[in-house]
Amino acid sequence: MLINHLWRERRPTVPGRLAIVATVIGLVLTGCTAVSGADETSPSSAGPASRSGRSSGSGSAQGGPPGAADGVLPDHTSAYDTDLPGIAKLDPALREAVQRAETAMKKDGITLQVTTGWRSKKYQEELMEKAIRKYGSKKKAKEYVADPDESHHVTGHAVDIGPTDADDWLNRHGSRYGLCQTLSNEIWHFELATTPGRTCPPMTTPKT
């Protein structure tokens, strides 16, 4: 559009036309380079790993942000994705229970995703720091994020599940596999908290 407009109004000579084309191409290439650079530096909600190419031992740098080796999981992670540390380092009994629930849930047309499983202390510390910045104090932040020494994610005994229909399914059927929502303010947080087939214990409400 820009080239056609300039052609009608000014009718440049051949060298002039070439100069205009070169200028437009240069602007396009510059814009693409800027977008590419932003993508490389912006954090991704899926973490550094991806479904098409991920490494169970990579994605974390010394002094850098938490990565795959710290338990950061990509989108659409299954409980069967044991090549990922966030799944592999879960308590084996918990991992097996979630796998069994995932298989049963799939028959009902619902796809379970593990949004977070095992986390390193480094990962948990970063989550706490973010929560403190968001809520203004550590006391308030602890309503939503546990300290690294208290987190069941750090010990591999908790998983966060999504989407909402998967959470609802687990709240209705999870006790068959021993899986229970254990925190009243987190419908996505499940632990192996009962004997399969028995009733789940009362949920814990974070202190304010």
PDB file of N, CA and C in Angstrom, residues 78-145:
ATOM      1  N   SER A  78       1.275 -34.009  31.171  1.00  0.00           N
ATOM      2  CA  SER A  78       0.551 -35.175  31.672  1.00  0.00           C
ATOM      3  C   SER A  78       1.302 -35.778  32.858  1.00  0.00           C
ATOM      4  N   ALA A  79       0.578 -36.502  33.687  1.00  0.00           N
ATOM      5  CA  ALA A  79       1.220 -37.213  34.801  1.00  0.00           C
ATOM      6  C   ALA A  79       2.116 -38.336  34.296  1.00  0.00           C
ATOM      7  N   TYR A  80       2.003 -38.655  33.019  1.00  0.00           N
ATOM      8  CA  TYR A  80       2.851 -39.685  32.413  1.00  0.00           C
ATOM      9  C   TYR A  80       4.134 -39.107  31.816  1.00  0.00           C
ATOM     10  N   ASP A  81       4.306 -37.794  31.866  1.00  0.00           N
ATOM     11  CA  ASP A  81       5.497 -37.154  31.305  1.00  0.00           C
ATOM     12  C   ASP A  81       6.663 -37.237  32.291  1.00  0.00           C
ATOM     13  N   THR A  82       7.122 -38.437  32.517  1.00  0.00           N
ATOM     14  CA  THR A  82       8.146 -38.670  33.534  1.00  0.00           C
ATOM     15  C   THR A  82       9.547 -38.258  33.101  1.00  0.00           C
ATOM     16  N   ASP A  83       9.684 -37.725  31.881  1.00  0.00           N
ATOM     17  CA  ASP A  83      10.972 -37.173  31.473  1.00  0.00           C
ATOM     18  C   ASP A  83      11.196 -35.797  32.075  1.00  0.00           C
ATOM     19  N   LEU A  84      10.143 -35.228  32.656  1.00  0.00           N
ATOM     20  CA  LEU A  84      10.230 -33.907  33.280  1.00  0.00           C
ATOM     21  C   LEU A  84      10.465 -34.048  34.783  1.00  0.00           C
ATOM     22  N   PRO A  85      11.460 -33.354  35.345  1.00  0.00           N
ATOM     23  CA  PRO A  85      11.722 -33.457  36.787  1.00  0.00           C
ATOM     24  C   PRO A  85      10.501 -33.139  37.645  1.00  0.00           C
ATOM     25  N   GLY A  86       9.659 -32.211  37.208  1.00  0.00           N
ATOM     26  CA  GLY A  86       8.474 -31.860  37.982  1.00  0.00           C
ATOM     27  C   GLY A  86       7.516 -33.017  38.163  1.00  0.00           C
ATOM     28  N   ILE A  87       7.576 -33.999  37.261  1.00  0.00           N
ATOM     29  CA  ILE A  87       6.768 -35.218  37.368  1.00  0.00           C
ATOM     30  C   ILE A  87       7.606 -36.353  37.950  1.00  0.00           C
ATOM     31  N   ALA A  88       8.823 -36.509  37.462  1.00  0.00           N
ATOM     32  CA  ALA A  88       9.683 -37.619  37.875  1.00  0.00           C
ATOM     33  C   ALA A  88       9.997 -37.596  39.365  1.00  0.00           C
ATOM     34  N   LYS A  89      10.088 -36.393  39.960  1.00  0.00           N
ATOM     35  CA  LYS A  89      10.489 -36.279  41.360  1.00  0.00           C
ATOM     36  C   LYS A  89       9.303 -36.229  42.322  1.00  0.00           C
ATOM     37  N   LEU A  90       8.109 -36.494  41.806  1.00  0.00           N
ATOM     38  CA  LEU A  90       6.962 -36.633  42.700  1.00  0.00           C
ATOM     39  C   LEU A  90       7.094 -37.924  43.493  1.00  0.00           C
ATOM     40  N   ASP A  91       6.471 -37.956  44.662  1.00  0.00           N
ATOM     41  CA  ASP A  91       6.385 -39.201  45.412  1.00  0.00           C
ATOM     42  C   ASP A  91       5.782 -40.263  44.490  1.00  0.00           C
ATOM     43  N   PRO A  92       6.415 -41.433  44.338  1.00  0.00           N
ATOM     44  CA  PRO A  92       5.937 -42.444  43.386  1.00  0.00           C
ATOM     45  C   PRO A  92       4.469 -42.836  43.576  1.00  0.00           C
ATOM     46  N   ALA A  93       4.023 -42.952  44.830  1.00  0.00           N
ATOM     47  CA  ALA A  93       2.637 -43.332  45.084  1.00  0.00           C
ATOM     48  C   ALA A  93       1.680 -42.243  44.614  1.00  0.00           C
ATOM     49  N   LEU A  94       2.053 -40.975  44.828  1.00  0.00           N
ATOM     50  CA  LEU A  94       1.218 -39.869  44.368  1.00  0.00           C
ATOM     51  C   LEU A  94       1.180 -39.841  42.846  1.00  0.00           C
ATOM     52  N   ARG A  95       2.342 -39.976  42.213  1.00  0.00           N
ATOM     53  CA  ARG A  95       2.397 -39.944  40.754  1.00  0.00           C
ATOM     54  C   ARG A  95       1.526 -41.042  40.150  1.00  0.00           C
ATOM     55  N   GLU A  96       1.605 -42.242  40.715  1.00  0.00           N
ATOM     56  CA  GLU A  96       0.794 -43.353  40.199  1.00  0.00           C
ATOM     57  C   GLU A  96      -0.696 -43.082  40.372  1.00  0.00           C
ATOM     58  N   ALA A  97      -1.081 -42.509  41.503  1.00  0.00           N
ATOM     59  CA  ALA A  97      -2.494 -42.199  41.746  1.00  0.00           C
ATOM     60  C   ALA A  97      -3.011 -41.173  40.736  1.00  0.00           C
ATOM     61  N   VAL A  98      -2.211 -40.162  40.463  1.00  0.00           N
ATOM     62  CA  VAL A  98      -2.626 -39.143  39.491  1.00  0.00           C
ATOM     63  C   VAL A  98      -2.706 -39.748  38.092  1.00  0.00           C
ATOM     64  N   GLN A  99      -1.781 -40.638  37.756  1.00  0.00           N
ATOM     65  CA  GLN A  99      -1.815 -41.306  36.456  1.00  0.00           C
ATOM     66  C   GLN A  99      -3.093 -42.126  36.300  1.00  0.00           C
ATOM     67  N   ARG A 100      -3.462 -42.851  37.342  1.00  0.00           N
ATOM     68  CA  ARG A 100      -4.679 -43.664  37.291  1.00  0.00           C
ATOM     69  C   ARG A 100      -5.912 -42.777  37.154  1.00  0.00           C
ATOM     70  N   ALA A 101      -5.925 -41.671  37.885  1.00  0.00           N
ATOM     71  CA  ALA A 101      -7.050 -40.744  37.788  1.00  0.00           C
ATOM     72  C   ALA A 101      -7.108 -40.117  36.399  1.00  0.00           C
ATOM     73  N   GLU A 102      -5.952 -39.782  35.853  1.00  0.00           N
ATOM     74  CA  GLU A 102      -5.905 -39.181  34.517  1.00  0.00           C
ATOM     75  C   GLU A 102      -6.483 -40.131  33.468  1.00  0.00           C
ATOM     76  N   THR A 103      -6.136 -41.407  33.568  1.00  0.00           N
ATOM     77  CA  THR A 103      -6.642 -42.402  32.628  1.00  0.00           C
ATOM     78  C   THR A 103      -8.161 -42.533  32.740  1.00  0.00           C
ATOM     79  N   ALA A 104      -8.672 -42.579  33.972  1.00  0.00           N
ATOM     80  CA  ALA A 104     -10.114 -42.697  34.184  1.00  0.00           C
ATOM     81  C   ALA A 104     -10.844 -41.445  33.716  1.00  0.00           C
ATOM     82  N   MET A 105     -10.252 -40.298  33.977  1.00  0.00           N
ATOM     83  CA  MET A 105     -10.856 -39.024  33.598  1.00  0.00           C
ATOM     84  C   MET A 105     -10.980 -38.899  32.076  1.00  0.00           C
ATOM     85  N   LYS A 106      -9.979 -39.408  31.390  1.00  0.00           N
ATOM     86  CA  LYS A 106      -9.973 -39.330  29.929  1.00  0.00           C
ATOM     87  C   LYS A 106     -11.170 -40.057  29.333  1.00  0.00           C
ATOM     88  N   LYS A 107     -11.596 -41.139  29.979  1.00  0.00           N
ATOM     89  CA  LYS A 107     -12.755 -41.890  29.501  1.00  0.00           C
ATOM     90  C   LYS A 107     -14.030 -41.064  29.597  1.00  0.00           C
ATOM     91  N   ASP A 108     -14.023 -40.068  30.485  1.00  0.00           N
ATOM     92  CA  ASP A 108     -15.166 -39.163  30.626  1.00  0.00           C
ATOM     93  C   ASP A 108     -15.010 -37.920  29.755  1.00  0.00           C
ATOM     94  N   GLY A 109     -13.994 -37.934  28.900  1.00  0.00           N
ATOM     95  CA  GLY A 109     -13.815 -36.825  27.967  1.00  0.00           C
ATOM     96  C   GLY A 109     -13.109 -35.615  28.550  1.00  0.00           C
ATOM     97  N   ILE A 110     -12.415 -35.793  29.666  1.00  0.00           N
ATOM     98  CA  ILE A 110     -11.718 -34.673  30.311  1.00  0.00           C
ATOM     99  C   ILE A 110     -10.218 -34.932  30.287  1.00  0.00           C
ATOM    100  N   THR A 111      -9.472 -33.925  29.885  1.00  0.00           N
ATOM    101  CA  THR A 111      -8.016 -34.053  29.822  1.00  0.00           C
ATOM    102  C   THR A 111      -7.385 -33.375  31.034  1.00  0.00           C
ATOM    103  N   LEU A 112      -6.709 -34.146  31.840  1.00  0.00           N
ATOM    104  CA  LEU A 112      -6.017 -33.629  33.031  1.00  0.00           C
ATOM    105  C   LEU A 112      -4.670 -33.043  32.640  1.00  0.00           C
ATOM    106  N   GLN A 113      -4.320 -31.933  33.281  1.00  0.00           N
ATOM    107  CA  GLN A 113      -3.005 -31.333  33.108  1.00  0.00           C
ATOM    108  C   GLN A 113      -2.388 -31.108  34.484  1.00  0.00           C
ATOM    109  N   VAL A 114      -1.140 -31.487  34.632  1.00  0.00           N
ATOM    110  CA  VAL A 114      -0.416 -31.165  35.861  1.00  0.00           C
ATOM    111  C   VAL A 114       0.245 -29.808  35.634  1.00  0.00           C
ATOM    112  N   THR A 115      -0.255 -28.793  36.314  1.00  0.00           N
ATOM    113  CA  THR A 115       0.309 -27.451  36.115  1.00  0.00           C
ATOM    114  C   THR A 115       1.579 -27.248  36.925  1.00  0.00           C
ATOM    115  N   THR A 116       1.678 -27.939  38.052  1.00  0.00           N
ATOM    116  CA  THR A 116       2.926 -27.960  38.816  1.00  0.00           C
ATOM    117  C   THR A 116       2.926 -29.182  39.713  1.00  0.00           C
ATOM    118  N   GLY A 117       4.089 -29.789  39.834  1.00  0.00           N
ATOM    119  CA  GLY A 117       4.231 -30.967  40.687  1.00  0.00           C
ATOM    120  C   GLY A 117       5.334 -30.726  41.693  1.00  0.00           C
ATOM    121  N   TRP A 118       6.419 -31.511  41.580  1.00  0.00           N
ATOM    122  CA  TRP A 118       7.574 -31.251  42.429  1.00  0.00           C
ATOM    123  C   TRP A 118       8.195 -29.918  42.058  1.00  0.00           C
ATOM    124  N   ARG A 119       8.665 -29.174  43.084  1.00  0.00           N
ATOM    125  CA  ARG A 119       9.379 -27.909  42.864  1.00  0.00           C
ATOM    126  C   ARG A 119      10.656 -27.909  43.699  1.00  0.00           C
ATOM    127  N   SER A 120      11.693 -27.317  43.162  1.00  0.00           N
ATOM    128  CA  SER A 120      12.917 -27.126  43.943  1.00  0.00           C
ATOM    129  C   SER A 120      12.682 -26.013  44.959  1.00  0.00           C
ATOM    130  N   LYS A 121      13.551 -25.932  45.955  1.00  0.00           N
ATOM    131  CA  LYS A 121      13.448 -24.836  46.921  1.00  0.00           C
ATOM    132  C   LYS A 121      13.606 -23.487  46.229  1.00  0.00           C
ATOM    133  N   LYS A 122      14.483 -23.451  45.241  1.00  0.00           N
ATOM    134  CA  LYS A 122      14.699 -22.212  44.489  1.00  0.00           C
ATOM    135  C   LYS A 122      13.406 -21.736  43.831  1.00  0.00           C
ATOM    136  N   TYR A 123      12.681 -22.660  43.226  1.00  0.00           N
ATOM    137  CA  TYR A 123      11.410 -22.339  42.571  1.00  0.00           C
ATOM    138  C   TYR A 123      10.405 -21.846  43.604  1.00  0.00           C
ATOM    139  N   GLN A 124      10.317 -22.545  44.734  1.00  0.00           N
ATOM    140  CA  GLN A 124       9.367 -22.163  45.773  1.00  0.00           C
ATOM    141  C   GLN A 124       9.712 -20.799  46.359  1.00  0.00           C
ATOM    142  N   GLU A 125      11.004 -20.533  46.525  1.00  0.00           N
ATOM    143  CA  GLU A 125      11.440 -19.231  47.045  1.00  0.00           C
ATOM    144  C   GLU A 125      11.031 -18.101  46.107  1.00  0.00           C
ATOM    145  N   GLU A 126      11.159 -18.339  44.800  1.00  0.00           N
ATOM    146  CA  GLU A 126      10.768 -17.302  43.844  1.00  0.00           C
ATOM    147  C   GLU A 126       9.268 -17.034  43.912  1.00  0.00           C
ATOM    148  N   LEU A 127       8.480 -18.110  44.053  1.00  0.00           N
ATOM    149  CA  LEU A 127       7.027 -17.946  44.161  1.00  0.00           C
ATOM    150  C   LEU A 127       6.669 -17.143  45.410  1.00  0.00           C
ATOM    151  N   MET A 128       7.370 -17.408  46.508  1.00  0.00           N
ATOM    152  CA  MET A 128       7.116 -16.655  47.735  1.00  0.00           C
ATOM    153  C   MET A 128       7.467 -15.184  47.556  1.00  0.00           C
ATOM    154  N   GLU A 129       8.614 -14.905  46.931  1.00  0.00           N
ATOM    155  CA  GLU A 129       9.027 -13.520  46.710  1.00  0.00           C
ATOM    156  C   GLU A 129       8.019 -12.775  45.845  1.00  0.00           C
ATOM    157  N   LYS A 130       7.503 -13.441  44.818  1.00  0.00           N
ATOM    158  CA  LYS A 130       6.493 -12.819  43.956  1.00  0.00           C
ATOM    159  C   LYS A 130       5.210 -12.540  44.733  1.00  0.00           C
ATOM    160  N   ALA A 131       4.829 -13.494  45.598  1.00  0.00           N
ATOM    161  CA  ALA A 131       3.605 -13.320  46.386  1.00  0.00           C
ATOM    162  C   ALA A 131       3.753 -12.169  47.379  1.00  0.00           C
ATOM    163  N   ILE A 132       4.928 -12.006  47.960  1.00  0.00           N
ATOM    164  CA  ILE A 132       5.165 -10.904  48.896  1.00  0.00           C
ATOM    165  C   ILE A 132       5.033  -9.567  48.160  1.00  0.00           C
ATOM    166  N   ARG A 133       5.606  -9.494  46.957  1.00  0.00           N
ATOM    167  CA  ARG A 133       5.498  -8.259  46.174  1.00  0.00           C
ATOM    168  C   ARG A 133       4.045  -7.979  45.804  1.00  0.00           C
ATOM    169  N   LYS A 134       3.295  -9.042  45.502  1.00  0.00           N
ATOM    170  CA  LYS A 134       1.904  -8.878  45.080  1.00  0.00           C
ATOM    171  C   LYS A 134       0.992  -8.480  46.234  1.00  0.00           C
ATOM    172  N   TYR A 135       1.164  -9.132  47.393  1.00  0.00           N
ATOM    173  CA  TYR A 135       0.240  -8.929  48.503  1.00  0.00           C
ATOM    174  C   TYR A 135       0.752  -7.978  49.572  1.00  0.00           C
ATOM    175  N   GLY A 136       2.014  -7.577  49.473  1.00  0.00           N
ATOM    176  CA  GLY A 136       2.513  -6.532  50.350  1.00  0.00           C
ATOM    177  C   GLY A 136       3.159  -6.981  51.638  1.00  0.00           C
ATOM    178  N   SER A 137       2.988  -8.236  52.015  1.00  0.00           N
ATOM    179  CA  SER A 137       3.624  -8.734  53.245  1.00  0.00           C
ATOM    180  C   SER A 137       3.751 -10.244  53.172  1.00  0.00           C
ATOM    181  N   LYS A 138       4.705 -10.787  53.930  1.00  0.00           N
ATOM    182  CA  LYS A 138       4.876 -12.233  53.930  1.00  0.00           C
ATOM    183  C   LYS A 138       3.691 -12.911  54.608  1.00  0.00           C
ATOM    184  N   LYS A 139       3.130 -12.267  55.613  1.00  0.00           N
ATOM    185  CA  LYS A 139       1.981 -12.844  56.306  1.00  0.00           C
ATOM    186  C   LYS A 139       0.831 -13.083  55.342  1.00  0.00           C
ATOM    187  N   LYS A 140       0.549 -12.092  54.512  1.00  0.00           N
ATOM    188  CA  LYS A 140      -0.533 -12.221  53.541  1.00  0.00           C
ATOM    189  C   LYS A 140      -0.146 -13.206  52.442  1.00  0.00           C
ATOM    190  N   ALA A 141       1.119 -13.170  52.021  1.00  0.00           N
ATOM    191  CA  ALA A 141       1.583 -14.063  50.958  1.00  0.00           C
ATOM    192  C   ALA A 141       1.446 -15.527  51.354  1.00  0.00           C
ATOM    193  N   LYS A 142       1.639 -15.824  52.653  1.00  0.00           N
ATOM    194  CA  LYS A 142       1.583 -17.207  53.119  1.00  0.00           C
ATOM    195  C   LYS A 142       0.174 -17.793  53.072  1.00  0.00           C
ATOM    196  N   GLU A 143      -0.823 -16.953  52.798  1.00  0.00           N
ATOM    197  CA  GLU A 143      -2.169 -17.466  52.580  1.00  0.00           C
ATOM    198  C   GLU A 143      -2.253 -18.187  51.234  1.00  0.00           C
ATOM    199  N   TYR A 144      -1.292 -17.882  50.352  1.00  0.00           N
ATOM    200  CA  TYR A 144      -1.334 -18.414  48.990  1.00  0.00           C
ATOM    201  C   TYR A 144      -0.118 -19.256  48.621  1.00  0.00           C
ATOM    202  N   VAL A 145       0.998 -19.015  49.273  1.00  0.00           N
ATOM    203  CA  VAL A 145       2.241 -19.726  48.947  1.00  0.00           C
ATOM    204  C   VAL A 145       2.921 -20.169  50.237  1.00  0.00           C
TER     205      VAL A 145
END
